[in-house]
């Protein structure tokens, strides 16, 4: 395809990654102000957990519909509209006068966020060749981790300096401007360059005529062992990490270890360094040994053992171990990009969108469940020492990560050609 040989594809790649970084930062930035929201709006820990969950619930519930629609009609419009909704939701959050507006704003952010990853995968499939895909997917995963990193110390320092409303307002404005930039880069400029928009529009019309009915596709995917393996792997690797750092990680550091907000953010940042390394390094290892299953099972074992350590040390492991645990759990989250390598190599290109959406639903279903359940556990033990609530709360990610490990064993290995040794 013409666009796969164009230098302009790197402009597309950079623009999408910038937008992705901003959107990902808003998944976890609200976790920095959980305690402030509880005080300002007089709400309980359960309510804060639900506030985080509603964003991920919107995200998770829309993954399959977005995948189907993007496969059929192309990814550009969904990505642009989703970015705009994310920006508007963030603006509304910054000006929220009560908890009802907080819930509505996070729901809008979740709807916008739901469009980003599935369409990023599809756009990479359109603009780049198959042999470039896995490497670029690792870079995209690393960019997402950088987005999480932005939402730690830098964002925390900004909040400490100006209060929490101004930073969210500013990011909301930038996201709205990013939606305009995406339109210029993905739609307007390619039309002016006459890049056949990209043969894919013509070919997509042919594909639509040949497509099976949606229910037939869904039925086949829901009964496919490989699709469920991807779903469960993402459930265990992503939701445990995103759900925890997006809601309770900063309060955990402050309440259990008597850290300042900035110090607790630095602790999370260590995990994000692990995530930044995890995507490209694990992708490289996978390519070198010609296997996705083996490294992914090892990753899930590491995640599982790491969460067990929190329980074994009664919710308060030694500080040096805490650093190592966050680093390992973060690495596992970054390595979850392998989920989409499984999808890309196991399914027809016409089904990559919907299967990617299905797999991504797994990750964010656990991200929906974990903050809310964790908050209820904390509320249940609120009369006890604070570490007791966290001790029992950590049982939740242990169970979730065990489910992810099971998914790793379900993977049917599709052998990749081993990378040549230089």
Short mmCIF file of C-alpha atoms in Angstrom, two decimals:
data_model
loop_
_atom_site.label_atom_id
_atom_site.label_comp_id
_atom_site.label_asym_id
_atom_site.label_seq_id
_atom_site.Cartn_x
_atom_site.Cartn_y
_atom_site.Cartn_z
CA UNK A 1 0.00 0.00 0.00
CA UNK A 2 1.23 3.51 -0.88
CA UNK A 3 0.88 4.96 2.59
CA UNK A 4 3.05 2.16 4.03
CA UNK A 5 5.99 3.46 1.99
CA UNK A 6 5.43 7.15 2.69
CA UNK A 7 7.62 9.21 5.02
CA UNK A 8 4.41 10.92 6.15
CA UNK A 9 3.49 7.82 8.13
CA UNK A 10 6.00 8.91 10.79
CA UNK A 11 4.11 12.19 11.20
CA UNK A 12 0.97 10.12 11.75
CA UNK A 13 2.79 7.91 14.23
CA UNK A 14 4.20 10.85 16.24
CA UNK A 15 0.85 12.66 16.36
CA UNK A 16 -1.02 9.59 17.58
CA UNK A 17 1.62 8.83 20.20
CA UNK A 18 1.46 12.39 21.56
CA UNK A 19 -2.31 12.12 21.89
CA UNK A 20 -2.02 8.69 23.46
CA UNK A 21 0.46 9.99 26.04
CA UNK A 22 -1.93 12.77 27.11
CA UNK A 23 -4.96 10.48 27.30
CA UNK A 24 -3.13 7.83 29.30
CA UNK A 25 -1.97 10.45 31.79
CA UNK A 26 -5.61 11.18 32.58
CA UNK A 27 -6.33 7.56 33.46
CA UNK A 28 -4.33 7.78 36.66
CA UNK A 29 -3.87 11.51 37.40
CA UNK A 30 -7.11 11.59 39.49
CA UNK A 31 -5.48 9.05 41.83
CA UNK A 32 -3.14 11.84 42.98
CA UNK A 33 -6.04 13.74 44.54
CA UNK A 34 -8.15 10.91 46.00
CA UNK A 35 -7.74 12.20 49.53
CA UNK A 36 -8.44 15.81 48.47
CA UNK A 37 -11.66 14.78 46.73
CA UNK A 38 -12.76 12.85 49.83
CA UNK A 39 -12.26 15.99 51.93
CA UNK A 40 -13.59 18.59 49.49
CA UNK A 41 -16.70 16.66 48.47
CA UNK A 42 -17.19 14.75 51.77
CA UNK A 43 -17.25 11.32 50.12
CA UNK A 44 -16.10 7.89 51.29
CA UNK A 45 -13.31 5.67 49.99
CA UNK A 46 -15.95 3.50 48.29
CA UNK A 47 -17.20 6.53 46.36
CA UNK A 48 -13.68 7.39 45.20
CA UNK A 49 -13.22 3.77 44.11
CA UNK A 50 -16.51 3.96 42.18
CA UNK A 51 -15.42 7.25 40.59
CA UNK A 52 -12.33 5.53 39.20
CA UNK A 53 -14.32 2.45 38.21
CA UNK A 54 -16.92 4.36 36.19
CA UNK A 55 -14.21 5.68 33.89
CA UNK A 56 -12.83 2.21 33.29
CA UNK A 57 -16.34 0.77 33.03
CA UNK A 58 -17.10 3.11 30.13
CA UNK A 59 -13.76 2.17 28.60
CA UNK A 60 -14.22 -1.58 29.00
CA UNK A 61 -17.85 -1.71 27.84
CA UNK A 62 -17.06 0.12 24.58
CA UNK A 63 -13.99 -1.84 23.48
CA UNK A 64 -15.83 -4.45 21.41
CA UNK A 65 -18.32 -1.99 19.80
CA UNK A 66 -15.48 0.39 18.96
CA UNK A 67 -13.48 -2.51 17.48
CA UNK A 68 -16.41 -3.58 15.27
CA UNK A 69 -17.18 -0.05 14.08
CA UNK A 70 -13.54 0.81 13.47
CA UNK A 71 -13.00 -2.40 11.47
CA UNK A 72 -15.96 -1.48 9.28
CA UNK A 73 -15.71 2.29 8.91
CA UNK A 74 -12.09 3.09 9.58
CA UNK A 75 -10.33 4.31 12.72
CA UNK A 76 -9.81 8.02 12.05
CA UNK A 77 -13.17 9.51 12.98
CA UNK A 78 -13.45 7.48 16.18
CA UNK A 79 -9.99 8.52 17.32
CA UNK A 80 -10.68 12.22 16.66
CA UNK A 81 -14.09 12.25 18.36
CA UNK A 82 -12.76 10.20 21.28
CA UNK A 83 -9.90 12.64 21.87
CA UNK A 84 -12.35 15.55 21.85
CA UNK A 85 -14.64 13.80 24.36
CA UNK A 86 -11.65 13.09 26.58
CA UNK A 87 -10.69 16.77 26.50
CA UNK A 88 -14.23 17.96 27.25
CA UNK A 89 -14.57 15.46 30.10
CA UNK A 90 -11.29 16.63 31.62
CA UNK A 91 -12.42 20.26 31.40
CA UNK A 92 -15.69 19.37 33.12
CA UNK A 93 -13.77 17.51 35.84
CA UNK A 94 -11.62 20.57 36.52
CA UNK A 95 -14.72 22.71 37.12
CA UNK A 96 -16.87 20.12 38.95
CA UNK A 97 -19.00 21.73 41.71
CA UNK A 98 -20.29 18.42 43.13
CA UNK A 99 -19.79 14.67 42.98
CA UNK A 100 -22.47 14.17 40.30
CA UNK A 101 -20.47 16.28 37.84
CA UNK A 102 -17.33 14.39 38.85
CA UNK A 103 -19.01 11.11 37.86
CA UNK A 104 -20.31 12.50 34.56
CA UNK A 105 -16.94 13.97 33.63
CA UNK A 106 -15.05 10.74 34.33
CA UNK A 107 -17.62 8.84 32.30
CA UNK A 108 -16.96 11.14 29.31
CA UNK A 109 -13.22 10.68 29.78
CA UNK A 110 -13.73 6.91 29.78
CA UNK A 111 -15.80 7.06 26.56
CA UNK A 112 -13.09 9.10 24.86
CA UNK A 113 -10.33 6.87 26.19
CA UNK A 114 -12.15 3.81 24.81
CA UNK A 115 -11.33 4.88 21.26
CA UNK A 116 -7.59 5.34 21.56
CA UNK A 117 -5.86 1.94 21.74
CA UNK A 118 -7.99 -0.10 19.34
CA UNK A 119 -7.75 2.64 16.72
CA UNK A 120 -4.05 3.12 17.37
CA UNK A 121 -3.55 -0.58 16.58
CA UNK A 122 -5.66 -0.27 13.41
CA UNK A 123 -3.92 2.89 12.21
CA UNK A 124 -0.53 1.24 12.68
CA UNK A 125 -1.84 -1.70 10.64
CA UNK A 126 -2.87 0.68 7.84
CA UNK A 127 0.23 2.88 7.76
CA UNK A 128 2.97 0.34 8.58
CA UNK A 129 4.06 -3.05 7.29
CA UNK A 130 3.54 -6.24 9.29
CA UNK A 131 7.25 -6.67 10.01
CA UNK A 132 7.32 -3.16 11.56
CA UNK A 133 4.23 -3.70 13.68
CA UNK A 134 5.52 -5.49 16.79
CA UNK A 135 8.40 -3.07 17.28
CA UNK A 136 6.17 -0.03 16.90
CA UNK A 137 3.64 -1.57 19.25
CA UNK A 138 6.39 -1.76 21.86
CA UNK A 139 7.16 1.94 21.35
CA UNK A 140 3.47 2.73 21.69
CA UNK A 141 3.34 0.76 24.93
CA UNK A 142 6.37 2.65 26.19
CA UNK A 143 4.66 5.94 25.32
CA UNK A 144 1.64 4.90 27.36
CA UNK A 145 3.95 4.27 30.31
CA UNK A 146 5.46 7.73 29.82
CA UNK A 147 1.91 9.06 30.01
CA UNK A 148 1.51 7.38 33.38
CA UNK A 149 4.90 8.84 34.37
CA UNK A 150 3.73 12.37 33.55
CA UNK A 151 0.85 11.79 35.96
CA UNK A 152 3.19 11.16 38.90
CA UNK A 153 5.83 13.59 40.14
CA UNK A 154 5.39 16.32 37.47
CA UNK A 155 1.60 16.40 37.79
CA UNK A 156 1.78 16.02 41.58
CA UNK A 157 4.17 18.99 41.83
CA UNK A 158 1.87 21.02 39.61
CA UNK A 159 -1.10 20.16 41.85
CA UNK A 160 0.85 21.09 44.97
CA UNK A 161 1.76 24.44 43.42
CA UNK A 162 -1.59 25.55 41.98
CA UNK A 163 -4.25 23.25 43.42
CA UNK A 164 -5.85 20.38 41.49
CA UNK A 165 -8.26 22.25 39.20
CA UNK A 166 -5.81 24.28 37.08
CA UNK A 167 -3.70 21.28 35.90
CA UNK A 168 -6.78 19.31 34.80
CA UNK A 169 -8.19 22.39 33.03
CA UNK A 170 -4.95 22.92 31.10
CA UNK A 171 -4.67 19.29 30.01
CA UNK A 172 -8.33 19.40 28.90
CA UNK A 173 -7.57 22.35 26.62
CA UNK A 174 -4.53 20.61 25.14
CA UNK A 175 -6.59 17.46 24.45
CA UNK A 176 -9.23 19.49 22.59
CA UNK A 177 -6.47 21.05 20.48
CA UNK A 178 -5.03 17.56 19.87
CA UNK A 179 -8.37 16.49 18.38
CA UNK A 180 -8.02 19.31 15.84
CA UNK A 181 -4.43 18.26 15.13
CA UNK A 182 -5.53 14.66 14.54
CA UNK A 183 -8.10 15.83 12.00
CA UNK A 184 -5.43 17.79 10.14
CA UNK A 185 -2.93 14.90 10.17
CA UNK A 186 -5.22 11.90 9.62
CA UNK A 187 -7.91 13.37 7.36
CA UNK A 188 -7.19 16.75 5.80
CA UNK A 189 -3.50 16.40 4.88
CA UNK A 190 -3.77 12.88 3.37
CA UNK A 191 -6.65 14.08 1.18
CA UNK A 192 -4.57 17.00 -0.08
CA UNK A 193 -1.63 14.69 -0.70
CA UNK A 194 -3.96 12.42 -2.65
CA UNK A 195 -2.66 9.27 -1.00
CA UNK A 196 -5.71 7.35 -2.22
CA UNK A 197 -6.99 7.75 1.35
CA UNK A 198 -5.43 5.10 1.23
CA UNK A 199 -6.53 2.58 -1.10
CA UNK A 200 -7.94 1.31 2.17
CA UNK A 201 -11.11 3.28 1.68
CA UNK A 202 -11.72 1.65 -1.65
CA UNK A 203 -10.70 -1.75 -0.41
CA UNK A 204 -12.73 -1.35 2.78
CA UNK A 205 -15.89 -1.04 0.69
CA UNK A 206 -15.08 -4.35 -0.91
CA UNK A 207 -14.33 -5.86 2.47
CA UNK A 208 -17.65 -4.69 3.87
CA UNK A 209 -19.48 -6.52 1.10
CA UNK A 210 -17.61 -9.72 1.84
CA UNK A 211 -17.84 -9.45 5.61
CA UNK A 212 -19.68 -11.92 7.73
CA UNK A 213 -22.47 -10.66 9.94
CA UNK A 214 -21.35 -9.10 13.19
CA UNK A 215 -23.04 -11.76 15.31
CA UNK A 216 -21.24 -14.50 13.39
CA UNK A 217 -17.88 -12.79 13.96
CA UNK A 218 -18.60 -12.26 17.64
CA UNK A 219 -19.77 -15.83 18.08
CA UNK A 220 -16.57 -17.14 16.56
CA UNK A 221 -14.38 -14.84 18.66
CA UNK A 222 -16.21 -15.63 21.91
CA UNK A 223 -15.66 -19.33 21.30
CA UNK A 224 -12.00 -18.91 20.29
CA UNK A 225 -9.45 -20.11 22.84
CA UNK A 226 -6.78 -17.69 21.61
CA UNK A 227 -9.11 -14.71 21.99
CA UNK A 228 -9.91 -15.73 25.56
CA UNK A 229 -6.21 -16.25 26.29
CA UNK A 230 -5.55 -12.65 25.21
CA UNK A 231 -8.54 -11.44 27.28
CA UNK A 232 -7.38 -13.20 30.46
CA UNK A 233 -3.73 -12.21 30.02
CA UNK A 234 -4.72 -8.57 29.77
CA UNK A 235 -7.10 -8.96 32.73
CA UNK A 236 -4.24 -10.04 34.97
CA UNK A 237 -1.44 -7.78 33.72
CA UNK A 238 -3.17 -4.46 33.09
CA UNK A 239 -6.13 -4.06 35.42
CA UNK A 240 -4.26 -4.92 38.60
CA UNK A 241 -1.67 -2.26 37.85
CA UNK A 242 -3.81 0.48 36.30
CA UNK A 243 -6.65 -0.04 38.76
CA UNK A 244 -4.34 0.26 41.77
CA UNK A 245 -2.14 3.19 40.74
CA UNK A 246 -5.19 5.02 39.37
CA UNK A 247 -6.94 5.02 42.73
CA UNK A 248 -5.11 3.77 45.85
CA UNK A 249 -1.35 3.80 45.26
CA UNK A 250 -0.74 7.39 46.39
CA UNK A 251 -3.02 7.12 49.46
CA UNK A 252 -1.30 3.79 50.24
CA UNK A 253 2.13 5.41 50.32
CA UNK A 254 0.85 8.36 52.37
CA UNK A 255 -1.20 6.36 54.89
CA UNK A 256 0.91 3.24 55.38
CA UNK A 257 4.43 4.66 54.97
CA UNK A 258 3.73 8.26 56.09
CA UNK A 259 5.03 9.62 52.80
CA UNK A 260 4.28 13.04 51.41
CA UNK A 261 2.16 13.19 48.26
CA UNK A 262 5.25 13.95 46.21
CA UNK A 263 7.19 11.05 47.79
CA UNK A 264 4.35 8.62 47.14
CA UNK A 265 4.27 9.79 43.52
CA UNK A 266 7.98 9.08 43.22
CA UNK A 267 7.36 5.55 44.45
CA UNK A 268 4.79 5.02 41.71
CA UNK A 269 7.22 6.53 39.23
CA UNK A 270 9.58 3.63 39.91
CA UNK A 271 6.86 1.26 38.72
CA UNK A 272 6.42 3.38 35.63
CA UNK A 273 10.11 3.07 34.82
CA UNK A 274 9.55 -0.67 34.88
CA UNK A 275 6.60 -0.26 32.52
CA UNK A 276 8.64 1.91 30.14
CA UNK A 277 11.28 -0.83 29.93
CA UNK A 278 8.75 -3.67 29.81
CA UNK A 279 7.13 -3.03 26.43
CA UNK A 280 10.18 -2.77 24.13
CA UNK A 281 12.41 -5.18 26.06
CA UNK A 282 9.86 -7.98 26.29
CA UNK A 283 8.91 -7.48 22.64
CA UNK A 284 12.57 -7.79 21.68
CA UNK A 285 13.01 -10.93 23.80
CA UNK A 286 9.88 -12.44 22.28
CA UNK A 287 11.20 -11.82 18.76
CA UNK A 288 14.63 -13.20 19.56
CA UNK A 289 13.37 -16.51 20.94
CA UNK A 290 10.54 -16.80 18.42
CA UNK A 291 7.87 -17.19 21.08
CA UNK A 292 5.16 -15.10 22.70
CA UNK A 293 3.84 -17.69 25.12
CA UNK A 294 7.01 -18.48 27.06
CA UNK A 295 8.01 -14.92 27.98
CA UNK A 296 4.39 -13.99 28.69
CA UNK A 297 3.95 -16.87 31.17
CA UNK A 298 7.12 -15.78 32.96
CA UNK A 299 5.81 -12.20 33.10
CA UNK A 300 2.54 -13.33 34.64
CA UNK A 301 4.39 -15.44 37.22
CA UNK A 302 6.41 -12.37 38.22
CA UNK A 303 3.24 -10.26 38.57
CA UNK A 304 1.51 -12.95 40.63
CA UNK A 305 4.43 -13.43 43.03
CA UNK A 306 4.84 -9.66 43.42
CA UNK A 307 1.25 -9.16 44.57
CA UNK A 308 1.51 -12.15 46.91
CA UNK A 309 4.46 -10.43 48.60
CA UNK A 310 2.20 -7.55 49.68
CA UNK A 311 -0.12 -10.03 51.39
CA UNK A 312 2.70 -12.02 53.01
CA UNK A 313 4.11 -8.84 54.58
CA UNK A 314 0.68 -7.82 55.93
CA UNK A 315 0.31 -4.95 53.49
CA UNK A 316 3.59 -3.29 54.50
CA UNK A 317 6.71 -4.87 52.99
CA UNK A 318 10.11 -3.33 53.78
CA UNK A 319 10.75 -0.15 51.84
CA UNK A 320 13.54 -1.61 49.67
CA UNK A 321 11.24 -4.49 48.73
CA UNK A 322 8.41 -2.07 48.02
CA UNK A 323 10.58 -0.40 45.38
CA UNK A 324 11.39 -3.75 43.76
CA UNK A 325 7.72 -4.84 43.80
CA UNK A 326 6.50 -1.67 42.11
CA UNK A 327 9.27 -2.00 39.53
CA UNK A 328 8.31 -5.62 38.73
CA UNK A 329 4.56 -4.98 38.60
CA UNK A 330 5.20 -1.99 36.35
CA UNK A 331 7.39 -4.10 34.09
CA UNK A 332 4.56 -6.61 33.79
CA UNK A 333 2.14 -3.90 32.74
CA UNK A 334 4.51 -2.68 30.04
CA UNK A 335 5.00 -6.24 28.80
CA UNK A 336 1.24 -6.55 28.30
CA UNK A 337 1.79 -5.17 24.78
CA UNK A 338 2.41 -8.84 23.94
CA UNK A 339 -1.37 -9.30 24.16
CA UNK A 340 -1.77 -7.42 20.88
CA UNK A 341 1.17 -9.19 19.29
CA UNK A 342 -0.83 -12.39 19.94
CA UNK A 343 -3.90 -10.82 18.32
CA UNK A 344 -2.04 -9.46 15.29
CA UNK A 345 -0.35 -12.79 14.58
CA UNK A 346 -3.38 -15.00 15.27
CA UNK A 347 -6.29 -13.28 13.50
CA UNK A 348 -7.18 -11.97 10.08
CA UNK A 349 -6.45 -8.26 9.59
CA UNK A 350 -10.20 -7.67 9.14
CA UNK A 351 -10.80 -8.90 12.69
CA UNK A 352 -7.84 -7.28 14.43
CA UNK A 353 -9.97 -4.35 15.63
CA UNK A 354 -12.72 -6.38 17.27
CA UNK A 355 -10.34 -8.96 18.80
CA UNK A 356 -8.09 -6.16 20.09
CA UNK A 357 -11.20 -4.60 21.62
CA UNK A 358 -12.16 -7.91 23.23
CA UNK A 359 -8.68 -8.40 24.68
CA UNK A 360 -8.53 -4.81 25.91
CA UNK A 361 -11.89 -5.29 27.60
CA UNK A 362 -10.24 -7.87 29.83
CA UNK A 363 -7.59 -5.46 31.05
CA UNK A 364 -9.99 -2.70 31.87
CA UNK A 365 -12.68 -4.93 33.29
CA UNK A 366 -10.26 -5.74 36.08
CA UNK A 367 -9.38 -2.02 36.28
CA UNK A 368 -13.11 -1.38 36.82
CA UNK A 369 -13.48 -4.01 39.51
CA UNK A 370 -10.30 -3.51 41.51
CA UNK A 371 -10.63 0.13 42.72
CA UNK A 372 -14.23 -0.31 43.81
CA UNK A 373 -13.67 -3.64 45.63
CA UNK A 374 -10.45 -2.31 47.15
CA UNK A 375 -12.32 0.76 48.42
CA UNK A 376 -15.00 -1.41 50.02
CA UNK A 377 -12.34 -3.46 51.80
CA UNK A 378 -10.73 -0.27 53.14
CA UNK A 379 -14.11 1.00 54.34
CA UNK A 380 -14.81 -2.34 56.03
CA UNK A 381 -11.58 -2.14 58.04
CA UNK A 382 -11.62 1.63 58.63
CA UNK A 383 -11.83 1.16 62.41
CA UNK A 384 -8.67 -0.99 62.41
CA UNK A 385 -5.08 0.07 61.79
CA UNK A 386 -4.81 1.44 58.25
CA UNK A 387 -2.38 -1.26 57.07
CA UNK A 388 -4.95 -3.96 57.92
CA UNK A 389 -7.33 -2.73 55.23
CA UNK A 390 -4.54 -2.70 52.66
CA UNK A 391 -3.39 -6.15 53.78
CA UNK A 392 -6.73 -7.70 52.89
CA UNK A 393 -7.20 -5.41 49.90
CA UNK A 394 -4.09 -6.84 48.25
CA UNK A 395 -5.78 -10.24 48.05
CA UNK A 396 -7.79 -8.81 45.12
CA UNK A 397 -4.84 -8.23 42.73
CA UNK A 398 -3.43 -11.63 43.79
CA UNK A 399 -6.61 -13.32 42.52
CA UNK A 400 -6.73 -11.19 39.39
CA UNK A 401 -3.09 -11.87 38.51
CA UNK A 402 -3.66 -15.61 38.97
CA UNK A 403 -6.38 -15.37 36.33
CA UNK A 404 -3.85 -13.68 34.04
CA UNK A 405 -1.37 -16.51 34.59
CA UNK A 406 -4.05 -19.00 33.60
CA UNK A 407 -4.57 -17.02 30.40
CA UNK A 408 -0.88 -17.30 29.63
CA UNK A 409 -1.08 -21.09 29.74
CA UNK A 410 -4.09 -20.98 27.38
CA UNK A 411 -2.08 -19.31 24.61
CA UNK A 412 -1.67 -21.50 21.54
CA UNK A 413 1.79 -20.71 20.30
CA UNK A 414 2.00 -19.42 16.75
CA UNK A 415 5.70 -19.73 16.07
CA UNK A 416 7.39 -16.58 14.84
CA UNK A 417 10.52 -16.67 12.70
CA UNK A 418 13.51 -16.25 14.98
CA UNK A 419 15.31 -12.96 14.61
CA UNK A 420 18.63 -13.19 12.81
CA UNK A 421 21.67 -12.85 15.00
CA UNK A 422 23.84 -9.95 13.85
#
